[in-house]
Amino acid sequence: MTPDNIRTKRLPLAVNLGIAVAGLAIAAAVVYGFGIGNYVLVVVLGVVFYLIGLQIVAGRIEGPRTARDRMWKTLIYAACLLAVLPLASVVWTLVSKGVQRLDGNFFGSSMNNIGARDPEGGAYHAIIGTLEQVGVATLIAVPLGVLGAIYLVEYGRGRFANTVRFFVDVMTGIPSIVAGLFILSFWVLIVSPWFNNGTPRFSGFAASLALTVLMLPTIVRSTEEMLRLVPGPLREGAYALGVPQWKTILQVVLPTALPGIVTGVMLAVARAAGETAPVLLVAGGAASINFNPFEGGQSSLALYVYQQAGDASRYAPARAWTAALTLVAIVLILTIAAKLLARRNSLSK
C-alpha cells in the first residue's frame, strides 16, 4: 500500500461552487419561466437542485459514503442558516427603522399633550414605567422562585412537592392576559380600595404583581433544572466535612448553578419586559411621567409600542420602532451585566 492508494479523492471547491450556481440557474429558469414564484422559491429550489447535484457528483468522485456525509453536513449548515436568517432579519429591520427617533427628545419627553400632527413626543414615561415595573417584579419573583426551586430539589418529597411542581408547569403556559385579569380582580378591585378610601386604584405596582405571576414559573423551572445539574459529590463532600445542609446549599450548590440561574432569570425578565396586556389592564397606560409605582397609572415600552403602532398619526410608526429598539437594548444590557456579574462571582468563589 502506498500513500497515493490510501489517500481518498476530494470534491474540488470549484466543482462544489459550480453545482451551486447550476442549481440556482436551473431553479431561476423553472420559477421565472413558468411564473410560479419569486426569488424565495428560486433559493428553495436552488438548494434542492444543489443537494441532488451534489449527491450525484460527489458520489462519483468521493464514493457513496462520503457523498452522503457531505450531503448531511450541507443540510445541517442549511438548517443553521435558516435558523439564523429570521433573527438577522428581525435585528436588521429593528435597527434600520428604530434609528429614526434616536434623539434627545425621544428619551427626554413623554406623550403628554402630544397631538396627531405633532412630530415631537417621546418614551421617557414608558422607559421609567418599564424599569420600575420589571424591577419590582424581579425583586419579588427571584427570591420566591429560587427558594421554591431549592425546596423542590433539596427538600421536597412526596405528594406536596409533586403538586407544587405540577402547578408550576401549568403556570408556565398561562396567557399573560389571565395574569392581568387575576391581579385586576384581586389586587385592583379588592385590595387597593382598602388604601384608597374605597376606590380601586390602577398602579405600576399592580402591573409588577401581574408580571411576577408570569416570571415565577420560568424562574422556578429553570432554577430547578440548574440545581439538579450540580454534581452529587459536591454535596456529599460538604456533608462529609460536617457542613449543614443550608450552608451547603448557600455556599456550594447555588454558586455552582449561578450562571444557569441567571440565564433563567433573564429569560423571565425579557418576557416580563415585553408584556402588554397586564400593563394595559392594571396600570392604565398613562401618557404622562409617573415616578411613583404605587399610585396612578403608568405605561411601559411594550404598551407604548402597541399604542403607537395603532395610532393614526404619521409620526407614530417611527416612535414605535424606536421604542422597540430601546426595549431590546435594555434587555440586552441587563443580560450582559447579569452574565458578567455571575461569572465574576463564580470565579471569585
mmCIF file of C-alpha atoms in Angstrom:
data_model
loop_
_atom_site.group_PDB
_atom_site.id
_atom_site.type_symbol
_atom_site.label_atom_id
_atom_site.label_comp_id
_atom_site.label_asym_id
_atom_site.label_seq_id
_atom_site.Cartn_x
_atom_site.Cartn_y
_atom_site.Cartn_z
ATOM 1 C CA MET A 1 0.000 0.000 0.000
ATOM 2 C CA THR A 2 1.290 3.415 -0.930
ATOM 3 C CA PRO A 3 0.098 6.796 0.388
ATOM 4 C CA ASP A 4 -1.436 7.532 -3.017
ATOM 5 C CA ASN A 5 -3.646 4.464 -2.732
ATOM 6 C CA ILE A 6 -4.660 5.259 0.860
ATOM 7 C CA ARG A 7 -5.497 8.911 0.140
ATOM 8 C CA THR A 8 -9.160 9.391 -0.869
ATOM 9 C CA LYS A 9 -10.351 11.744 -3.573
ATOM 10 C CA ARG A 10 -11.930 15.027 -2.524
ATOM 11 C CA LEU A 11 -14.516 17.126 -4.346
ATOM 12 C CA PRO A 12 -12.800 20.347 -5.530
ATOM 13 C CA LEU A 13 -14.211 23.622 -4.227
ATOM 14 C CA ALA A 14 -14.676 24.926 -7.773
ATOM 15 C CA VAL A 15 -16.867 21.952 -8.635
ATOM 16 C CA ASN A 16 -18.890 22.495 -5.465
ATOM 17 C CA LEU A 17 -19.461 26.156 -6.324
ATOM 18 C CA GLY A 18 -20.304 25.187 -9.915
ATOM 19 C CA ILE A 19 -23.003 22.809 -8.673
ATOM 20 C CA ALA A 20 -24.474 25.579 -6.504
ATOM 21 C CA VAL A 21 -24.514 28.064 -9.393
ATOM 22 C CA ALA A 22 -26.037 25.494 -11.732
ATOM 23 C CA GLY A 23 -28.722 24.652 -9.157
ATOM 24 C CA LEU A 24 -29.676 28.314 -8.771
ATOM 25 C CA ALA A 25 -29.707 28.817 -12.532
ATOM 26 C CA ILE A 26 -31.994 25.839 -13.093
ATOM 27 C CA ALA A 27 -34.262 26.981 -10.261
ATOM 28 C CA ALA A 28 -34.459 30.515 -11.711
ATOM 29 C CA ALA A 29 -35.280 29.152 -15.141
ATOM 30 C CA VAL A 30 -38.060 26.971 -13.737
ATOM 31 C CA VAL A 31 -39.568 29.605 -11.442
ATOM 32 C CA TYR A 32 -39.430 32.604 -13.780
ATOM 33 C CA GLY A 33 -40.077 30.528 -16.886
ATOM 34 C CA PHE A 34 -43.358 29.192 -15.533
ATOM 35 C CA GLY A 35 -44.109 32.314 -13.468
ATOM 36 C CA ILE A 36 -44.774 30.362 -10.257
ATOM 37 C CA GLY A 37 -42.975 32.486 -7.654
ATOM 38 C CA ASN A 38 -40.237 34.934 -6.761
ATOM 39 C CA TYR A 39 -36.645 34.853 -5.520
ATOM 40 C CA VAL A 40 -37.598 32.979 -2.328
ATOM 41 C CA LEU A 41 -38.811 29.992 -4.331
ATOM 42 C CA VAL A 42 -35.695 30.289 -6.504
ATOM 43 C CA VAL A 43 -33.490 29.920 -3.421
ATOM 44 C CA VAL A 44 -35.516 26.985 -2.064
ATOM 45 C CA LEU A 45 -35.490 25.095 -5.367
ATOM 46 C CA GLY A 46 -31.842 26.024 -5.873
ATOM 47 C CA VAL A 47 -30.950 24.327 -2.580
ATOM 48 C CA VAL A 48 -32.908 21.228 -3.608
ATOM 49 C CA PHE A 49 -31.204 21.067 -7.004
ATOM 50 C CA TYR A 50 -27.842 21.698 -5.362
ATOM 51 C CA LEU A 51 -28.319 18.766 -2.972
ATOM 52 C CA ILE A 52 -29.345 16.478 -5.827
ATOM 53 C CA GLY A 53 -26.397 17.529 -7.975
ATOM 54 C CA LEU A 54 -24.005 17.294 -5.018
ATOM 55 C CA GLN A 55 -25.134 13.748 -4.266
ATOM 56 C CA ILE A 56 -24.637 12.670 -7.879
ATOM 57 C CA VAL A 57 -21.246 14.358 -8.489
ATOM 58 C CA ALA A 58 -19.787 13.650 -5.047
ATOM 59 C CA GLY A 59 -20.919 10.023 -5.289
ATOM 60 C CA ARG A 60 -18.892 9.566 -8.490
ATOM 61 C CA ILE A 61 -15.779 11.369 -7.198
ATOM 62 C CA GLU A 62 -15.676 10.574 -3.452
ATOM 63 C CA GLY A 63 -17.837 7.479 -3.215
ATOM 64 C CA PRO A 64 -21.380 6.961 -1.896
ATOM 65 C CA ARG A 65 -20.447 7.004 1.788
ATOM 66 C CA THR A 66 -18.518 10.283 1.670
ATOM 67 C CA ALA A 67 -21.186 11.771 -0.578
ATOM 68 C CA ARG A 68 -23.893 11.018 1.992
ATOM 69 C CA ASP A 69 -21.761 12.538 4.725
ATOM 70 C CA ARG A 70 -21.249 15.678 2.646
ATOM 71 C CA MET A 71 -24.961 15.944 1.875
ATOM 72 C CA TRP A 72 -25.997 15.667 5.529
ATOM 73 C CA LYS A 73 -23.338 18.170 6.515
ATOM 74 C CA THR A 74 -24.762 20.566 3.927
ATOM 75 C CA LEU A 75 -28.268 20.032 5.304
ATOM 76 C CA ILE A 76 -27.046 20.839 8.822
ATOM 77 C CA TYR A 77 -25.389 24.049 7.623
ATOM 78 C CA ALA A 78 -28.537 24.992 5.693
ATOM 79 C CA ALA A 79 -30.729 24.391 8.763
ATOM 80 C CA CYS A 80 -28.405 26.561 10.852
ATOM 81 C CA LEU A 81 -28.584 29.300 8.227
ATOM 82 C CA LEU A 82 -32.385 29.093 8.107
ATOM 83 C CA ALA A 83 -32.489 29.436 11.897
ATOM 84 C CA VAL A 84 -30.226 32.489 11.869
ATOM 85 C CA LEU A 85 -31.832 34.307 8.922
ATOM 86 C CA PRO A 86 -35.107 35.265 10.676
ATOM 87 C CA LEU A 87 -33.177 36.571 13.683
ATOM 88 C CA ALA A 88 -30.847 38.559 11.455
ATOM 89 C CA SER A 89 -33.834 39.920 9.543
ATOM 90 C CA VAL A 90 -35.559 40.999 12.749
ATOM 91 C CA VAL A 91 -32.414 42.690 14.065
ATOM 92 C CA TRP A 92 -31.770 44.471 10.753
ATOM 93 C CA THR A 93 -35.373 45.688 10.477
ATOM 94 C CA LEU A 94 -35.391 46.819 14.097
ATOM 95 C CA VAL A 95 -32.146 48.744 13.812
ATOM 96 C CA SER A 96 -32.815 50.267 10.383
ATOM 97 C CA LYS A 97 -36.254 51.559 11.355
ATOM 98 C CA GLY A 98 -35.535 52.251 15.008
ATOM 99 C CA VAL A 99 -32.781 54.811 14.457
ATOM 100 C CA GLN A 100 -35.242 57.373 13.065
ATOM 101 C CA ARG A 101 -36.133 58.798 16.500
ATOM 102 C CA LEU A 102 -32.928 58.163 18.418
ATOM 103 C CA ASP A 103 -32.718 61.716 19.711
ATOM 104 C CA GLY A 104 -32.814 63.602 22.974
ATOM 105 C CA ASN A 105 -36.477 64.500 22.650
ATOM 106 C CA PHE A 106 -37.498 60.852 22.425
ATOM 107 C CA PHE A 107 -35.621 59.910 25.600
ATOM 108 C CA GLY A 108 -36.377 63.111 27.499
ATOM 109 C CA SER A 109 -40.095 63.720 26.962
ATOM 110 C CA SER A 110 -43.408 61.916 27.238
ATOM 111 C CA MET A 111 -46.559 61.767 25.115
ATOM 112 C CA ASN A 112 -48.452 64.141 27.389
ATOM 113 C CA ASN A 113 -50.264 66.841 25.347
ATOM 114 C CA ILE A 114 -48.860 65.444 22.071
ATOM 115 C CA GLY A 115 -51.342 65.615 19.197
ATOM 116 C CA ALA A 116 -51.593 63.627 15.976
ATOM 117 C CA ARG A 117 -49.824 66.373 13.969
ATOM 118 C CA ASP A 118 -47.039 66.919 16.492
ATOM 119 C CA PRO A 119 -43.774 65.273 15.389
ATOM 120 C CA GLU A 120 -42.333 65.531 18.904
ATOM 121 C CA GLY A 121 -43.108 63.261 21.831
ATOM 122 C CA GLY A 122 -41.028 60.515 23.343
ATOM 123 C CA ALA A 123 -40.995 57.428 25.531
ATOM 124 C CA TYR A 124 -39.412 58.720 28.733
ATOM 125 C CA HIS A 125 -42.519 57.847 30.730
ATOM 126 C CA ALA A 126 -42.617 54.355 29.201
ATOM 127 C CA ILE A 127 -38.936 53.735 29.947
ATOM 128 C CA ILE A 128 -39.453 54.746 33.572
ATOM 129 C CA GLY A 129 -42.514 52.524 33.797
ATOM 130 C CA THR A 130 -40.737 49.507 32.311
ATOM 131 C CA LEU A 131 -37.721 49.829 34.611
ATOM 132 C CA GLU A 132 -39.858 50.254 37.737
ATOM 133 C CA GLN A 133 -42.386 47.545 36.935
ATOM 134 C CA VAL A 134 -39.852 44.942 35.837
ATOM 135 C CA GLY A 135 -37.517 45.892 38.694
ATOM 136 C CA VAL A 136 -40.205 45.445 41.362
ATOM 137 C CA ALA A 137 -41.385 42.209 39.747
ATOM 138 C CA THR A 138 -37.814 40.893 39.712
ATOM 139 C CA LEU A 139 -37.322 41.758 43.381
ATOM 140 C CA ILE A 140 -40.442 39.749 44.225
ATOM 141 C CA ALA A 141 -40.154 36.859 41.787
ATOM 142 C CA VAL A 142 -36.443 35.982 42.049
ATOM 143 C CA PRO A 143 -36.327 35.190 45.800
ATOM 144 C CA LEU A 144 -39.641 33.319 45.654
ATOM 145 C CA GLY A 145 -38.664 31.393 42.526
ATOM 146 C CA VAL A 146 -35.184 30.433 43.732
ATOM 147 C CA LEU A 147 -36.459 29.396 47.181
ATOM 148 C CA GLY A 148 -39.233 27.382 45.559
ATOM 149 C CA ALA A 149 -36.723 25.595 43.321
ATOM 150 C CA ILE A 150 -34.458 24.886 46.308
ATOM 151 C CA TYR A 151 -37.394 23.319 48.118
ATOM 152 C CA LEU A 152 -38.294 21.118 45.142
ATOM 153 C CA VAL A 153 -34.718 19.904 44.645
ATOM 154 C CA GLU A 154 -33.264 19.721 48.148
ATOM 155 C CA TYR A 155 -36.226 19.217 50.488
ATOM 156 C CA GLY A 156 -39.357 18.391 48.507
ATOM 157 C CA ARG A 157 -40.511 14.798 48.729
ATOM 158 C CA GLY A 158 -43.879 13.152 48.330
ATOM 159 C CA ARG A 159 -47.243 14.340 47.128
ATOM 160 C CA PHE A 160 -46.973 18.005 48.112
ATOM 161 C CA ALA A 161 -43.747 18.542 46.121
ATOM 162 C CA ASN A 162 -45.258 16.801 43.097
ATOM 163 C CA THR A 163 -48.334 19.008 43.382
ATOM 164 C CA VAL A 164 -46.203 22.154 43.528
ATOM 165 C CA ARG A 165 -44.202 21.002 40.514
ATOM 166 C CA PHE A 166 -47.398 20.248 38.595
ATOM 167 C CA PHE A 167 -48.891 23.693 39.209
ATOM 168 C CA VAL A 168 -45.598 25.369 38.297
ATOM 169 C CA ASP A 169 -45.687 23.535 34.971
ATOM 170 C CA VAL A 170 -49.295 24.620 34.455
ATOM 171 C CA MET A 171 -48.470 28.257 35.253
ATOM 172 C CA THR A 172 -45.687 28.240 32.679
ATOM 173 C CA GLY A 173 -48.217 28.214 29.859
ATOM 174 C CA ILE A 174 -50.875 30.611 31.158
ATOM 175 C CA PRO A 175 -51.597 33.588 28.875
ATOM 176 C CA SER A 176 -50.435 36.960 30.098
ATOM 177 C CA ILE A 177 -53.936 38.385 29.961
ATOM 178 C CA VAL A 178 -55.050 35.784 32.525
ATOM 179 C CA ALA A 179 -52.380 37.028 34.936
ATOM 180 C CA GLY A 180 -53.565 40.584 34.313
ATOM 181 C CA LEU A 181 -57.199 39.649 34.959
ATOM 182 C CA PHE A 182 -56.223 37.870 38.166
ATOM 183 C CA ILE A 183 -54.400 40.925 39.544
ATOM 184 C CA LEU A 184 -57.230 43.176 38.340
ATOM 185 C CA SER A 185 -59.883 41.156 40.159
ATOM 186 C CA PHE A 186 -57.798 40.565 43.286
ATOM 187 C CA TRP A 187 -55.468 43.494 43.876
ATOM 188 C CA VAL A 188 -57.051 46.394 41.979
ATOM 189 C CA LEU A 189 -60.722 45.718 42.788
ATOM 190 C CA ILE A 190 -60.425 44.106 46.254
ATOM 191 C CA VAL A 191 -57.163 45.070 47.972
ATOM 192 C CA SER A 192 -56.336 48.538 46.635
ATOM 193 C CA PRO A 193 -59.646 50.124 47.818
ATOM 194 C CA TRP A 194 -58.512 49.496 51.399
ATOM 195 C CA PHE A 195 -55.693 52.008 50.875
ATOM 196 C CA ASN A 196 -57.606 54.490 48.703
ATOM 197 C CA ASN A 197 -60.808 55.333 50.605
ATOM 198 C CA GLY A 198 -62.779 52.559 48.928
ATOM 199 C CA THR A 199 -61.801 53.461 45.343
ATOM 200 C CA PRO A 200 -59.941 50.975 43.134
ATOM 201 C CA ARG A 201 -56.520 52.229 42.097
ATOM 202 C CA PHE A 202 -54.532 51.430 38.978
ATOM 203 C CA SER A 203 -50.778 51.496 39.517
ATOM 204 C CA GLY A 204 -47.448 50.295 38.270
ATOM 205 C CA PHE A 205 -47.162 48.056 41.329
ATOM 206 C CA ALA A 206 -50.237 46.148 40.201
ATOM 207 C CA ALA A 207 -48.541 45.618 36.842
ATOM 208 C CA SER A 208 -45.469 44.358 38.709
ATOM 209 C CA LEU A 209 -47.615 41.801 40.527
ATOM 210 C CA ALA A 210 -49.011 40.573 37.218
ATOM 211 C CA LEU A 211 -45.509 40.321 35.783
ATOM 212 C CA THR A 212 -44.430 38.425 38.908
ATOM 213 C CA VAL A 213 -47.083 35.802 38.213
ATOM 214 C CA LEU A 214 -45.624 35.371 34.725
ATOM 215 C CA MET A 215 -41.993 35.315 35.865
ATOM 216 C CA LEU A 216 -42.318 32.861 38.748
ATOM 217 C CA PRO A 217 -42.813 29.588 36.828
ATOM 218 C CA THR A 218 -39.938 30.343 34.450
ATOM 219 C CA ILE A 219 -37.571 31.095 37.325
ATOM 220 C CA VAL A 220 -38.667 28.053 39.332
ATOM 221 C CA ARG A 221 -38.321 25.598 36.449
ATOM 222 C CA SER A 222 -35.000 26.927 35.154
ATOM 223 C CA THR A 223 -33.502 27.128 38.653
ATOM 224 C CA GLU A 224 -34.731 23.636 39.459
ATOM 225 C CA GLU A 225 -33.048 22.202 36.367
ATOM 226 C CA MET A 226 -29.796 24.025 37.117
ATOM 227 C CA LEU A 227 -29.763 22.787 40.730
ATOM 228 C CA ARG A 228 -30.308 19.216 39.545
ATOM 229 C CA LEU A 229 -27.238 19.521 37.305
ATOM 230 C CA VAL A 230 -24.974 20.222 40.294
ATOM 231 C CA PRO A 231 -22.930 17.023 40.850
ATOM 232 C CA GLY A 232 -23.918 14.993 43.897
ATOM 233 C CA PRO A 233 -20.308 14.523 45.097
ATOM 234 C CA LEU A 234 -20.110 18.272 45.790
ATOM 235 C CA ARG A 235 -22.955 17.961 48.281
ATOM 236 C CA GLU A 236 -21.584 14.734 49.715
ATOM 237 C CA GLY A 237 -18.122 16.259 50.203
ATOM 238 C CA ALA A 238 -19.613 19.199 52.092
ATOM 239 C CA TYR A 239 -21.727 16.888 54.260
ATOM 240 C CA ALA A 240 -18.653 14.733 54.979
ATOM 241 C CA LEU A 241 -16.877 17.822 56.296
ATOM 242 C CA GLY A 242 -19.732 18.461 58.688
ATOM 243 C CA VAL A 243 -21.251 21.410 56.799
ATOM 244 C CA PRO A 244 -25.014 21.717 57.469
ATOM 245 C CA GLN A 245 -27.407 21.408 54.551
ATOM 246 C CA TRP A 246 -28.470 25.037 54.471
ATOM 247 C CA LYS A 247 -24.862 26.228 54.310
ATOM 248 C CA THR A 248 -24.049 23.628 51.637
ATOM 249 C CA ILE A 249 -26.901 24.968 49.532
ATOM 250 C CA LEU A 250 -25.854 28.566 50.106
ATOM 251 C CA GLN A 251 -22.098 28.230 49.584
ATOM 252 C CA VAL A 252 -21.721 25.208 47.303
ATOM 253 C CA VAL A 253 -24.872 24.443 45.316
ATOM 254 C CA LEU A 254 -26.050 27.951 44.454
ATOM 255 C CA PRO A 255 -22.622 29.316 43.353
ATOM 256 C CA THR A 256 -22.136 26.260 41.139
ATOM 257 C CA ALA A 257 -25.526 26.712 39.461
ATOM 258 C CA LEU A 258 -25.390 30.520 39.419
ATOM 259 C CA PRO A 259 -24.704 31.048 35.661
ATOM 260 C CA GLY A 260 -27.672 28.877 34.696
ATOM 261 C CA ILE A 261 -29.901 30.510 37.298
ATOM 262 C CA VAL A 262 -29.002 33.948 35.945
ATOM 263 C CA THR A 263 -29.886 32.802 32.431
ATOM 264 C CA GLY A 264 -33.316 31.635 33.596
ATOM 265 C CA VAL A 265 -33.891 34.880 35.482
ATOM 266 C CA MET A 266 -33.009 36.970 32.426
ATOM 267 C CA LEU A 267 -35.378 34.904 30.276
ATOM 268 C CA ALA A 268 -38.135 35.709 32.759
ATOM 269 C CA VAL A 269 -37.149 39.396 32.804
ATOM 270 C CA ALA A 270 -37.198 39.537 28.998
ATOM 271 C CA ARG A 271 -40.665 38.004 28.921
ATOM 272 C CA ALA A 272 -41.949 40.407 31.572
ATOM 273 C CA ALA A 273 -40.484 43.451 29.818
ATOM 274 C CA GLY A 274 -42.280 42.536 26.600
ATOM 275 C CA GLU A 275 -45.767 42.005 28.045
ATOM 276 C CA THR A 276 -48.512 44.416 27.069
ATOM 277 C CA ALA A 277 -51.870 43.057 28.274
ATOM 278 C CA PRO A 278 -51.150 43.047 32.055
ATOM 279 C CA VAL A 279 -49.882 46.632 31.983
ATOM 280 C CA LEU A 280 -52.893 47.778 29.979
ATOM 281 C CA LEU A 281 -55.332 46.072 32.346
ATOM 282 C CA VAL A 282 -53.961 47.106 35.728
ATOM 283 C CA ALA A 283 -51.710 50.145 35.096
ATOM 284 C CA GLY A 284 -53.820 52.052 32.596
ATOM 285 C CA GLY A 285 -51.006 53.167 30.286
ATOM 286 C CA ALA A 286 -50.827 56.854 31.183
ATOM 287 C CA ALA A 287 -49.173 59.246 28.725
ATOM 288 C CA SER A 288 -47.541 61.373 31.438
ATOM 289 C CA ILE A 289 -44.462 60.737 33.549
ATOM 290 C CA ASN A 290 -45.118 58.968 36.851
ATOM 291 C CA PHE A 291 -42.206 58.011 39.106
ATOM 292 C CA ASN A 292 -44.431 56.535 41.824
ATOM 293 C CA PRO A 293 -45.306 52.895 41.022
ATOM 294 C CA PHE A 294 -47.770 52.702 43.919
ATOM 295 C CA GLU A 295 -50.098 55.482 42.825
ATOM 296 C CA GLY A 296 -51.512 56.497 39.459
ATOM 297 C CA GLY A 297 -51.346 54.954 36.035
ATOM 298 C CA GLN A 298 -48.104 54.021 34.327
ATOM 299 C CA SER A 299 -47.073 52.990 30.854
ATOM 300 C CA SER A 300 -44.357 50.630 29.625
ATOM 301 C CA LEU A 301 -42.302 50.309 26.476
ATOM 302 C CA ALA A 302 -44.252 47.274 25.264
ATOM 303 C CA LEU A 303 -47.560 49.081 25.793
ATOM 304 C CA TYR A 304 -46.110 52.218 24.206
ATOM 305 C CA VAL A 305 -45.165 50.235 21.094
ATOM 306 C CA TYR A 306 -48.678 48.780 20.929
ATOM 307 C CA GLN A 307 -50.313 52.187 21.255
ATOM 308 C CA GLN A 308 -48.061 53.924 18.742
ATOM 309 C CA ALA A 309 -48.357 51.100 16.218
ATOM 310 C CA GLY A 310 -52.128 51.561 16.208
ATOM 311 C CA ASP A 311 -52.053 55.364 16.201
ATOM 312 C CA ALA A 312 -53.281 57.187 13.100
ATOM 313 C CA SER A 313 -50.501 59.784 13.237
ATOM 314 C CA ARG A 314 -47.850 59.526 10.550
ATOM 315 C CA TYR A 315 -45.209 60.142 13.210
ATOM 316 C CA ALA A 316 -46.324 57.219 15.370
ATOM 317 C CA PRO A 317 -44.625 54.321 13.477
ATOM 318 C CA ALA A 318 -41.178 55.877 13.956
ATOM 319 C CA ARG A 319 -41.837 56.198 17.691
ATOM 320 C CA ALA A 320 -42.983 52.582 17.842
ATOM 321 C CA TRP A 321 -39.864 51.257 16.099
ATOM 322 C CA THR A 322 -37.530 53.321 18.271
ATOM 323 C CA ALA A 323 -39.318 52.186 21.423
ATOM 324 C CA ALA A 324 -38.999 48.555 20.306
ATOM 325 C CA LEU A 325 -35.277 49.051 19.688
ATOM 326 C CA THR A 326 -34.928 50.684 23.116
ATOM 327 C CA LEU A 327 -36.700 47.759 24.780
ATOM 328 C CA VAL A 328 -34.409 45.226 23.104
ATOM 329 C CA ALA A 329 -31.354 47.303 24.041
ATOM 330 C CA ILE A 330 -32.415 47.478 27.703
ATOM 331 C CA VAL A 331 -32.918 43.709 27.890
ATOM 332 C CA LEU A 332 -29.579 43.129 26.137
ATOM 333 C CA ILE A 333 -27.720 45.442 28.523
ATOM 334 C CA LEU A 334 -29.310 43.821 31.582
ATOM 335 C CA THR A 335 -28.491 40.343 30.281
ATOM 336 C CA ILE A 336 -24.832 41.190 29.609
ATOM 337 C CA ALA A 337 -24.474 42.863 33.006
ATOM 338 C CA ALA A 338 -26.057 39.891 34.802
ATOM 339 C CA LYS A 339 -23.848 37.414 32.909
ATOM 340 C CA LEU A 340 -20.694 39.351 33.772
ATOM 341 C CA LEU A 341 -21.723 39.620 37.414
ATOM 342 C CA ALA A 342 -22.499 35.900 37.654
ATOM 343 C CA ARG A 343 -19.206 34.949 36.008
ATOM 344 C CA ARG A 344 -17.260 37.238 38.321
ATOM 345 C CA ASN A 345 -18.938 35.806 41.413
ATOM 346 C CA SER A 346 -18.400 32.210 40.291
ATOM 347 C CA LEU A 347 -14.706 32.850 39.565
ATOM 348 C CA SER A 348 -14.158 34.593 42.875
ATOM 349 C CA LYS A 349 -15.514 31.598 44.710
#
